[in-house]
Coordinates of C-alpha atoms in Angstrom, one line a residue:
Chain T
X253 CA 81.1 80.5 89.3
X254 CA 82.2 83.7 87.4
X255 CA 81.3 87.0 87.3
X256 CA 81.7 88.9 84.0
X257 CA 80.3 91.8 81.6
X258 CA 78.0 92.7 84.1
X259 CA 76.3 89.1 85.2
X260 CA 77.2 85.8 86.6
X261 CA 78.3 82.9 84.2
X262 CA 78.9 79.3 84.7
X263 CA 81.9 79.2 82.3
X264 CA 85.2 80.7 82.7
X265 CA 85.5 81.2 78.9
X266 CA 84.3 84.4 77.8
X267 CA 85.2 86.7 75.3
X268 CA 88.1 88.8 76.0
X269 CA 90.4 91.5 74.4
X270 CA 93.7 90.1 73.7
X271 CA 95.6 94.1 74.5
X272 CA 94.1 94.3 78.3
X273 CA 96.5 96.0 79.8
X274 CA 95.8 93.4 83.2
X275 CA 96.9 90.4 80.8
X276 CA 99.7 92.0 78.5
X277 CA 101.3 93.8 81.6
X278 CA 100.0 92.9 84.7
X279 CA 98.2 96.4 85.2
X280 CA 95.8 95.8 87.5
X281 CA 94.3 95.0 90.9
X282 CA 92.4 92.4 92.6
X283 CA 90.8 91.1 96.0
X284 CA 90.4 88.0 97.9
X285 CA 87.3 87.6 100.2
X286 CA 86.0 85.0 102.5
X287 CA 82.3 84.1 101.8
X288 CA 80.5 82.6 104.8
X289 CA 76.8 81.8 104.7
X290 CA 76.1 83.8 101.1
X291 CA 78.0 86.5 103.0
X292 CA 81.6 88.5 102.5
X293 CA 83.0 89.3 105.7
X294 CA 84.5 92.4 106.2
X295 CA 82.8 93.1 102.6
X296 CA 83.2 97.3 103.5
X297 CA 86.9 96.9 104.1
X298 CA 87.2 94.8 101.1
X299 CA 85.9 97.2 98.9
X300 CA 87.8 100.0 100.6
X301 CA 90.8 98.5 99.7
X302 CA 89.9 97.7 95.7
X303 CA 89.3 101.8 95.7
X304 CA 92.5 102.5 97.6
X305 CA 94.6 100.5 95.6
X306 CA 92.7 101.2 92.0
X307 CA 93.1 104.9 92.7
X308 CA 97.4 104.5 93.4
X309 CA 97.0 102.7 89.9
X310 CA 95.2 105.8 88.5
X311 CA 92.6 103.2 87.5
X312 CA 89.0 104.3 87.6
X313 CA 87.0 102.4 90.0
X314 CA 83.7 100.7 89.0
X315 CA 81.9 100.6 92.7
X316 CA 78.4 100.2 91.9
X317 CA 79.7 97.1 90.0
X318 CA 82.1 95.9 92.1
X319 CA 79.7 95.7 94.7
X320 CA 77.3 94.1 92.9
X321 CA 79.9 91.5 92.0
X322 CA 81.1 90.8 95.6
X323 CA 77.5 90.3 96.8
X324 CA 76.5 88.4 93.7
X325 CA 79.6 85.6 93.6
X326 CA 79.5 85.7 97.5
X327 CA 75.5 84.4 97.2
X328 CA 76.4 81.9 95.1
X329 CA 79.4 80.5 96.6
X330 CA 77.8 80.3 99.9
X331 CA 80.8 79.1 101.6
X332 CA 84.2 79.4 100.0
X333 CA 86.4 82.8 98.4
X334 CA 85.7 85.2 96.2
X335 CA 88.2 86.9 93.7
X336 CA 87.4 90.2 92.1
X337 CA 90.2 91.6 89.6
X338 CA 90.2 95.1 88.7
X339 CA 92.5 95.5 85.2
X340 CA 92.9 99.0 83.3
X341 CA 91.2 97.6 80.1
X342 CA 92.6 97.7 77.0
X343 CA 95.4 99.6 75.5
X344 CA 97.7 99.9 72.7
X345 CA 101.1 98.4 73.0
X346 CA 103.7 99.8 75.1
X347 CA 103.7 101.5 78.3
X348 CA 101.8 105.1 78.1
X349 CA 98.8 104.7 79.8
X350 CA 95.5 104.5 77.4
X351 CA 93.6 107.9 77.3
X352 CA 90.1 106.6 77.3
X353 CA 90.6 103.9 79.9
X354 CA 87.6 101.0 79.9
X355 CA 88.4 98.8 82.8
X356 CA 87.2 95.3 83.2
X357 CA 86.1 94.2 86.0
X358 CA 85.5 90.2 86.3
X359 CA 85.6 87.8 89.7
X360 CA 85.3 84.3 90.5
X361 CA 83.8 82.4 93.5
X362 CA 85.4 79.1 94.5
X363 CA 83.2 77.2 96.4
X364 CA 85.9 75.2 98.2
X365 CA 89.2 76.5 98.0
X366 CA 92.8 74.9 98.9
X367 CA 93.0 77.7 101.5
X368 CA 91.4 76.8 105.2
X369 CA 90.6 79.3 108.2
X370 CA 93.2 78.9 111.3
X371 CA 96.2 76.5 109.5
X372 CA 99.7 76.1 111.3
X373 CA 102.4 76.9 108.7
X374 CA 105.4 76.4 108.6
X375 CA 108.0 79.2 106.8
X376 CA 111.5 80.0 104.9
X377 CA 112.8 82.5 104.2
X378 CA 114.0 83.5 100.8
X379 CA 117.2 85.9 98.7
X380 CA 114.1 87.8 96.9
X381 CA 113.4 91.1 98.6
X382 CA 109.9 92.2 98.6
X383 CA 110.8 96.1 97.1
X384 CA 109.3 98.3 99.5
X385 CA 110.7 101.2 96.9
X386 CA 107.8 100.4 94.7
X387 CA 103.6 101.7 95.4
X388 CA 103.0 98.1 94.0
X389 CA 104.5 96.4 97.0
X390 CA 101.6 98.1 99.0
X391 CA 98.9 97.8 96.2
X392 CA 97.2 94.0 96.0
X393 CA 98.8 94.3 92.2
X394 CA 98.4 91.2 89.7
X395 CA 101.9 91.5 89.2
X396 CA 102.7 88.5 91.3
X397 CA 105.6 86.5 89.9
X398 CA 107.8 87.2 92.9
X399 CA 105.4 85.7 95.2
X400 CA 105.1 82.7 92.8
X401 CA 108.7 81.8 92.6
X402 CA 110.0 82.2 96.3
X403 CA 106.5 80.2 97.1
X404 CA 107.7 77.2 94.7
X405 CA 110.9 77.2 96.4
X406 CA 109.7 77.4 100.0
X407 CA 107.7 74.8 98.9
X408 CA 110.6 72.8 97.5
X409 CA 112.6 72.8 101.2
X410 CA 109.2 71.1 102.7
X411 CA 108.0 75.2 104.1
X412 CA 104.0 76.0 103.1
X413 CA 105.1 79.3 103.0
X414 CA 107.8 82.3 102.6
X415 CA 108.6 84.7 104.4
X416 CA 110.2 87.9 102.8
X417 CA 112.2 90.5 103.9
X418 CA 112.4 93.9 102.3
X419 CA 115.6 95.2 100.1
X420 CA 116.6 97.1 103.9
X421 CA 116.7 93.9 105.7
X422 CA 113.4 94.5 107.4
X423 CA 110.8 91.5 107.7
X424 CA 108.0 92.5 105.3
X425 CA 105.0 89.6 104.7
X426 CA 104.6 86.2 103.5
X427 CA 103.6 86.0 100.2
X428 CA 100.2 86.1 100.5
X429 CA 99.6 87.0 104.0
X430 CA 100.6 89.7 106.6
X431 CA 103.2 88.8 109.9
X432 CA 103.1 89.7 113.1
X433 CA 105.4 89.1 116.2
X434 CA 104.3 88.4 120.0
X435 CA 106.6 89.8 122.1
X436 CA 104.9 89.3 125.8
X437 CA 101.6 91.2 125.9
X438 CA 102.9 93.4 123.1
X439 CA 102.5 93.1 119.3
X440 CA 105.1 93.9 116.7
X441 CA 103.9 94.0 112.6
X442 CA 105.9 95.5 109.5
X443 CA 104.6 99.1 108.7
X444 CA 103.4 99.4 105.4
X445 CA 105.6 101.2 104.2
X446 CA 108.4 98.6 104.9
X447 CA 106.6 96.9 101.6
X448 CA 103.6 95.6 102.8
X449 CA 99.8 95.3 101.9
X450 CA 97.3 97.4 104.3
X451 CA 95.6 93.8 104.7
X452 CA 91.6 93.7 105.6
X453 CA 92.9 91.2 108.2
X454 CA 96.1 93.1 109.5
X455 CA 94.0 95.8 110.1
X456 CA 91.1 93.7 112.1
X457 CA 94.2 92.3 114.3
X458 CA 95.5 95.4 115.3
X459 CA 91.9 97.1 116.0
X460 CA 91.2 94.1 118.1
X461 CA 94.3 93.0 120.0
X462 CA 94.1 96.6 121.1
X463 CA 90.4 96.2 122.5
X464 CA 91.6 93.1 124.1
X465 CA 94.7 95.3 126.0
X466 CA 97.8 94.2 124.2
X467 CA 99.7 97.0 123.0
X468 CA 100.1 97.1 119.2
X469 CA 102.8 98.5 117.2
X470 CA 103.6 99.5 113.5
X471 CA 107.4 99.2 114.1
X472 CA 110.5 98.0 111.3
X473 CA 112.0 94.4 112.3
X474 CA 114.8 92.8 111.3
X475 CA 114.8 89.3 111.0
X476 CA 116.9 88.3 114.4
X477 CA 114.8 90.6 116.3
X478 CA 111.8 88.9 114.6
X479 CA 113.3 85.3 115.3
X480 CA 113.2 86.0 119.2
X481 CA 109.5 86.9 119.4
X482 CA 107.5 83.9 121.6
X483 CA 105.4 83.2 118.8
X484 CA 104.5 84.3 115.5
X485 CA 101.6 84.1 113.1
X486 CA 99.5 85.5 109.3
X487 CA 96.8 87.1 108.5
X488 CA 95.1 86.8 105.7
X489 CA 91.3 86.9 104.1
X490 CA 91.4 83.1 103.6
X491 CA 93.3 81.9 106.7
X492 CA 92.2 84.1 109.4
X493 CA 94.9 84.0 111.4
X494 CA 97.4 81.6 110.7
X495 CA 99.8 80.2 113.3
X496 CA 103.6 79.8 112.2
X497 CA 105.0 77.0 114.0
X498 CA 108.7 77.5 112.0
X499 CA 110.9 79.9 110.1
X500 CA 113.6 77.9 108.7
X501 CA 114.9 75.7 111.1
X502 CA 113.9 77.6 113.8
X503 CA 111.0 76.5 116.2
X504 CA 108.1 78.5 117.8
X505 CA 104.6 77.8 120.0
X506 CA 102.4 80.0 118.1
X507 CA 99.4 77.8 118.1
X508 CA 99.9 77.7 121.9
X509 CA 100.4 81.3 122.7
X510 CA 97.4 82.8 124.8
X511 CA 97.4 85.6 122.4
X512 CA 97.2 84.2 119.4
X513 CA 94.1 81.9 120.5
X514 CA 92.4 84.6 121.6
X515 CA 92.6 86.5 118.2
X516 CA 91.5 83.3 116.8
X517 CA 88.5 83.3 118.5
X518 CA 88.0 87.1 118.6
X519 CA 87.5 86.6 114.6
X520 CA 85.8 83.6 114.8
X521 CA 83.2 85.6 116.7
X522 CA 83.2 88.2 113.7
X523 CA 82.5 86.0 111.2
X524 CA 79.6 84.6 113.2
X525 CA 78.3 88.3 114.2
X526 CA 78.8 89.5 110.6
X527 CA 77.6 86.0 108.3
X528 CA 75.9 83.8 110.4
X529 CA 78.5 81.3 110.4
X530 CA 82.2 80.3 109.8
Chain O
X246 CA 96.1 91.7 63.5
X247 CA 96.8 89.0 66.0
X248 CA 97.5 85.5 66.6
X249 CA 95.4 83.2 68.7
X250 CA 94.7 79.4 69.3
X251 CA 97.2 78.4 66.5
X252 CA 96.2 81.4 63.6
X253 CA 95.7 84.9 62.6
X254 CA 92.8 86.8 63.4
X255 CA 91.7 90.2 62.7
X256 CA 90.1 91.0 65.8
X257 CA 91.5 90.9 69.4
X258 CA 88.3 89.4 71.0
X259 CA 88.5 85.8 71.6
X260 CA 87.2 83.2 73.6
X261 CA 89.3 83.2 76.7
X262 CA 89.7 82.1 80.1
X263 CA 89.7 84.1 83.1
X264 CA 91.5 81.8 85.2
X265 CA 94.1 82.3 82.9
X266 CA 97.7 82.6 85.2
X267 CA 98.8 85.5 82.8
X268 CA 95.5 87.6 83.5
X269 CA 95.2 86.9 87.8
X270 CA 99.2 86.7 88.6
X271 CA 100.9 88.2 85.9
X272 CA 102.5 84.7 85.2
X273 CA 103.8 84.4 82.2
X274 CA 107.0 86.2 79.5
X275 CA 106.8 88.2 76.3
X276 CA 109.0 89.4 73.4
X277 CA 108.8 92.7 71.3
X278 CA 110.3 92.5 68.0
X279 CA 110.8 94.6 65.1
X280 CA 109.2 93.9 61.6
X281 CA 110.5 94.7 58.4
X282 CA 110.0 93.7 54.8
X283 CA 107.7 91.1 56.4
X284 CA 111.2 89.9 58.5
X285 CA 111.8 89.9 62.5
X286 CA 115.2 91.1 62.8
X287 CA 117.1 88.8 64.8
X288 CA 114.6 86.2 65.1
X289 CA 116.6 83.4 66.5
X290 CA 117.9 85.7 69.2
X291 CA 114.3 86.5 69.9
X292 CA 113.3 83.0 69.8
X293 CA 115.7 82.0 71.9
X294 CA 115.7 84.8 74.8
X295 CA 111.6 83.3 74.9
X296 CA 112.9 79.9 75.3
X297 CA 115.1 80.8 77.9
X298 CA 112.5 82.9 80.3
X299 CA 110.4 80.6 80.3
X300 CA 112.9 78.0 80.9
X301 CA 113.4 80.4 84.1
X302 CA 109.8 80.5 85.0
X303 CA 109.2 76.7 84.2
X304 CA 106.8 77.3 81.7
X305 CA 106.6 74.6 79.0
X306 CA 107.4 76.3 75.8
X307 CA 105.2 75.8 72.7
X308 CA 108.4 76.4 69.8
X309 CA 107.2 75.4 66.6
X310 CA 103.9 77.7 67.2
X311 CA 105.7 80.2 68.4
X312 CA 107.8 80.5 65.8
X313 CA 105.4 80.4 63.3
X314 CA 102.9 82.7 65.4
X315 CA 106.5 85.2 65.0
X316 CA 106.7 84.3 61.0
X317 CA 102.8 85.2 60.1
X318 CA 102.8 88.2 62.7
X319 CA 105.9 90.0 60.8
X320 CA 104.7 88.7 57.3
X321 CA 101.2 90.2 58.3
X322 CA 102.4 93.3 59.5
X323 CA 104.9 93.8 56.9
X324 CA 107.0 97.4 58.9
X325 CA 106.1 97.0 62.1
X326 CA 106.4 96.0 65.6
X327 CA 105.5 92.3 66.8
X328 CA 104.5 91.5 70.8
X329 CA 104.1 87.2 71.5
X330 CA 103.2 86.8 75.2
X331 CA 103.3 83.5 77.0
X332 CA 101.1 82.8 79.5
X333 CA 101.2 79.6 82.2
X334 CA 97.3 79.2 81.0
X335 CA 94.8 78.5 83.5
X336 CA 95.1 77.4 86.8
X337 CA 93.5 77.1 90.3
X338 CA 92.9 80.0 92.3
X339 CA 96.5 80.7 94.6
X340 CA 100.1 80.6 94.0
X341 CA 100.5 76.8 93.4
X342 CA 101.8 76.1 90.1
X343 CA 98.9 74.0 88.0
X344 CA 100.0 70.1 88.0
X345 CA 99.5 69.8 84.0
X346 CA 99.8 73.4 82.6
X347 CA 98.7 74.3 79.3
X348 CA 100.0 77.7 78.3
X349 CA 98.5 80.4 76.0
X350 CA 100.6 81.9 73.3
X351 CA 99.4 84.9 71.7
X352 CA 100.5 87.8 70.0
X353 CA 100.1 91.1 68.2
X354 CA 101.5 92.8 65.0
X355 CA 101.4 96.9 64.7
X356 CA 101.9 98.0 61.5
X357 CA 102.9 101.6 63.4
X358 CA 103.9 101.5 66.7
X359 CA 104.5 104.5 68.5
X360 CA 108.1 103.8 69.2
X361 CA 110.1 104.7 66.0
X362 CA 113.8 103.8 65.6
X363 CA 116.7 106.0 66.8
X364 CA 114.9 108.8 69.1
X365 CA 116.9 110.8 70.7
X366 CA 115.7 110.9 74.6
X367 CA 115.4 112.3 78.0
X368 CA 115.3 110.0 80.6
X369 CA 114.6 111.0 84.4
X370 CA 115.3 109.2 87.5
X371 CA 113.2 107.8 90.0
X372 CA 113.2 106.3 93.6
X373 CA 111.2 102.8 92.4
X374 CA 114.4 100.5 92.3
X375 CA 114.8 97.7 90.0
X376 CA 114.9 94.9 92.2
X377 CA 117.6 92.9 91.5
X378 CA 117.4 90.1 93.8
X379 CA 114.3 88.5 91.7
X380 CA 114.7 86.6 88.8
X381 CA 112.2 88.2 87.5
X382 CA 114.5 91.3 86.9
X383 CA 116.0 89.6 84.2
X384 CA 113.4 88.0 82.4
X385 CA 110.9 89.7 80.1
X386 CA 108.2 88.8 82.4
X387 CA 104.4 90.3 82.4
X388 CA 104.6 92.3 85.5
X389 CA 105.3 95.7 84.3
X390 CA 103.8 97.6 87.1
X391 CA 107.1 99.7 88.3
X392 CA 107.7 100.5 84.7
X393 CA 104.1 101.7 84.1
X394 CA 104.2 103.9 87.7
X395 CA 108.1 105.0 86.8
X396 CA 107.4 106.0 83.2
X397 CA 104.0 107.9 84.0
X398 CA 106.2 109.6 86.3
X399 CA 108.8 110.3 84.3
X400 CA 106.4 112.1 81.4
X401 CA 104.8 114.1 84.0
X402 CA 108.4 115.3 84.6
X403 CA 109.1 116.1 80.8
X404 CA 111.4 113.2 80.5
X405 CA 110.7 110.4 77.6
X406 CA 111.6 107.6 79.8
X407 CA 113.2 106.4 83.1
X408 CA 116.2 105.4 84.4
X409 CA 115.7 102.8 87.1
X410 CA 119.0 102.1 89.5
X411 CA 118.5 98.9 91.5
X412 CA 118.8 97.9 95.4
X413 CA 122.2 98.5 95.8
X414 CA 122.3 101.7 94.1
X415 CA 123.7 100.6 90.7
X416 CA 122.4 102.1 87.6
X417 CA 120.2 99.6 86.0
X418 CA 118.1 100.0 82.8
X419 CA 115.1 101.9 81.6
X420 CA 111.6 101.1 82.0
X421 CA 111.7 99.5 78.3
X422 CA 115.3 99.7 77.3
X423 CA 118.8 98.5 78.1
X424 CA 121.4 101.6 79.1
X425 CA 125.0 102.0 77.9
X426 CA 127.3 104.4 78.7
X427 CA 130.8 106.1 76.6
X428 CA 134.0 106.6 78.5
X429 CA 136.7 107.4 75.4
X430 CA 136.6 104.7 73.3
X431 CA 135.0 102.1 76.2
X432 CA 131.5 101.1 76.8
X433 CA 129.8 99.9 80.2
X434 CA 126.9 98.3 80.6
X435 CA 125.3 97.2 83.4
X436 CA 125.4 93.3 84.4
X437 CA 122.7 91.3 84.2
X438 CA 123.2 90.5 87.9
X439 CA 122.5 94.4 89.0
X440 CA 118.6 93.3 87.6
X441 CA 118.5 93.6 84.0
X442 CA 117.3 91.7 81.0
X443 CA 119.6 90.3 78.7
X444 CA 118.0 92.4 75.6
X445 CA 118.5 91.5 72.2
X446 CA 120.4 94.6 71.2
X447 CA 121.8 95.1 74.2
X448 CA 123.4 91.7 72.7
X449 CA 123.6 92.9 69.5
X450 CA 125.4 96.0 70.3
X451 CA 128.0 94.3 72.9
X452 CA 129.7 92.1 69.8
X453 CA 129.4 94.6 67.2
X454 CA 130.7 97.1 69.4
X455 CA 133.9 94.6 69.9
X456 CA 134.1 93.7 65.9
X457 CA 134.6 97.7 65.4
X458 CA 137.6 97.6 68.4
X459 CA 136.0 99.2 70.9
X460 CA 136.3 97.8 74.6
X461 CA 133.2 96.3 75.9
X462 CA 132.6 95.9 79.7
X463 CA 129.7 94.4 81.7
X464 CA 130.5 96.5 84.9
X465 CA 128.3 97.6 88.0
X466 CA 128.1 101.2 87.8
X467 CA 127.1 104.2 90.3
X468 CA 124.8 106.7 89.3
X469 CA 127.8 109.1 89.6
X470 CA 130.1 107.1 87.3
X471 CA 127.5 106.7 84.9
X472 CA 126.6 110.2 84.8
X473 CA 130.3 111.5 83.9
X474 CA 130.3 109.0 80.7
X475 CA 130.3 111.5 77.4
X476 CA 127.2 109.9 75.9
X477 CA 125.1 107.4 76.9
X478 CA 122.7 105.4 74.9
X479 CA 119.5 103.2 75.4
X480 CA 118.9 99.4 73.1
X481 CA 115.8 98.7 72.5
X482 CA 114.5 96.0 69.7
X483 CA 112.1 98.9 68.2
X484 CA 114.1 101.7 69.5
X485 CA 117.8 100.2 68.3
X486 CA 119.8 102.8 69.5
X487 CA 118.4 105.5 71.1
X488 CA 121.1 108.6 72.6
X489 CA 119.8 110.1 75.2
X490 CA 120.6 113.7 75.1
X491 CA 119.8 114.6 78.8
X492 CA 119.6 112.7 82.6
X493 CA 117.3 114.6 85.1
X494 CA 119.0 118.0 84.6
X495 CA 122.4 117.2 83.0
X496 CA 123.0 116.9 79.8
X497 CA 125.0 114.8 76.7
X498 CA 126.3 114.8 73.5
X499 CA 125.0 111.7 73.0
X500 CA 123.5 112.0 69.3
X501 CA 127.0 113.3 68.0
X502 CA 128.9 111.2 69.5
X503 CA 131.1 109.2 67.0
X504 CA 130.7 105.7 68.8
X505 CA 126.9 106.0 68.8
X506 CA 126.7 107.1 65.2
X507 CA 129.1 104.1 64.6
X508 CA 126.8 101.4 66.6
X509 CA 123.4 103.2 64.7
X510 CA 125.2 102.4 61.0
X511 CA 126.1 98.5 62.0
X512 CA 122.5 97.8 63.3
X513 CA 120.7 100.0 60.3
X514 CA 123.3 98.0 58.1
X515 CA 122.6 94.5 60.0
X516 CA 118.5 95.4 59.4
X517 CA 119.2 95.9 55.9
X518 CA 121.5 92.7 55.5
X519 CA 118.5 90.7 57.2
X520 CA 115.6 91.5 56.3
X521 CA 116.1 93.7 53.0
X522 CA 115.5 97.3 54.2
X523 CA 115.0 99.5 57.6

């Protein structure tokens, strides 16, 4: 199901302008939501995000709309994701941005997507740098080819997923999820500005492991550092939390690691408390 | 005027698809050329850098209609500027490549684009680095993000345009434009290795340069090196050749500077040769 032009549709063929900026340049945002029971959870912190990142972009932000969307596409779905994408409309060619900016805001609810809650992944790491020099490494940007390519060839050497490092060496995020590190009772994740998205679900994990006790830090890693941690494990909107049992040949007991189960069912519970179900 | 689903339309509204890989991820490669007398000059090398980006992003490549979307486009527009954009076409929601991808070529013709031939420019620096380590650095791919965010950036400073150095510190290109820079009667131009595309006049002006006697080099260069050269110069397929009279707040004698004139005679001769008049 679709949302576009202010309403829900069935089709995903609409009519479209050819120069939008989102599709001839990759100028624009989006989000990915789960949808439980009719329901997005976290849907504040979703939408918080869409306004953060639209406003680095300098694109104006359609809320009312936006929320409208969410809740709308969520309904339908019931169960499954939700996509909103944000792009800065049309423009004429080239790069200056357009002086009258219309954005277009469309989304998408997929009823049952590849992505399930709690997988074990396996990961490889990869020679393309995420480039934390750039606001769009911190910005949930359409511009996604990088991801794309070092996914296919993770995907290639038998890995579900990659993890990058950023252009200083430091361990940075998967390509469509957040990392974090267990180090005893203590948790380690990239800093944003090491190249990373301000993930809805990084910032659950960190809110929470703290209320739980565990001492959480914002902290640079490189990647032998990161290899020694007792276990390891993504976040993401789809996945939850996502237990890494590998990083290139290397082995680790994340799905066993007390910490790491008790996260699980820490946003298990939130699901349940905010939608009813998971 | 614009070309879509195999013709030429008037209007850029058309019936399109919003799962289209080009509009959610940014997937997908484009070309700029320049229109005269109804004639892309250099439209095998055009043709041919297409074929090869998408070769690089495995995207099947559609070559009779693209060469005949080119053909009508710069027949259409007569003097102009012509934009075809490939896309990967539609696809599930994620990162996994569709199993049986149909791509969408479209494109644009603009009778008068903003970019004339032979500015003279002012380029500023900035600390978003091109990141070489991605293919994507080389290929004329959608994501244009850095560019937009650099160039915005660089107007607000005065400058026309940027220049970007990558990772490792080596001068790189601008956020539309290859860079070369004049040392006596030698010229230096970045590799395509330090995260630059392998532009068409960038191509162009390598061999003619040679044909006239003048030494040629491909060479990694510091943004200290680079800024000692006596002129430098920007290649662009609607530019051409571009001087650029000033770098943050040093300056050049680009515009009078006997090499440049020399190279901005061959191409304004090679225009003429091809397609009749500049």
């Amino acid at each position: 199901v679709f949302w576009y032009d202010g309403s829900l549709r069935e089709s995903a063929s609409v009519e479209f302008d050819l120069r939008d900026r989102g599709l001839t340049l990759g100028d624009g945002v989006f989000d990915t939501s789960l949808a439980r029971n009719g329901c997005t959870f976290r849907r504040k912190a979703h939408l918080d995000r869409l306004i953060v990142d639209a406003e680095i972009l300098a694109i104006p932000f359609p809320e009312t709309t936006a929320a409208q969307a969410l809740d709308k596409l969520a309904a339908a779905v019931g169960d499954g994701a939700v996509r909103l994408t944000l792009t800065r409309g049309a423009g004429p060619r080239g790069l200056p941005l357009p002086k009258d900016p219309r954005p277009i805001l469309f989304g998408v609810g997929i009823p049952q997507p590849r992505t399930t809650t709690f997988p074990v992944l396996t990961l490889s790491t990869t020679p393309i740098r995420r480039n934390e020099t750039s606001p769009v490494s911190r910005v949930k940007a359409l511009p996604y080819l990088d991801g794309i390519l070092a996914y296919e060839e993770a995907k290639q050497r038998g890995a579900d997923e990659v993890l990058f490092e950023n252009t200083r060496g430091h361990v940075a995020c998967l390509a469509s999820a957040n990392i974090f590190a267990v180090f005893g009772q203590h948790l380690v994740t990239p800093p944003v500005g090491d190249g990373v998205l301000a993930g809805t679900t990084r910032a659950f994990v960190i809110t929470k492991a703290r209320d739980l006790g565990y001492e959480v830090t914002e902290r640079s890693l490189g990647i032998d550092k990161f290899s020694r941690a007792e276990a390891i494990f993504a976040t993401s909107s789809l996945r939850l939390i996502a237990p890494c049992r590998s990083l290139d040949a290397m082995s680790f007991d994340s799905a066993e690691n007390e910490i790491v189960k008790r996260l699980q069912v820490a946003i298990r519970d939130a699901v349940v408390e905010e939608c009813g179900r998971l």
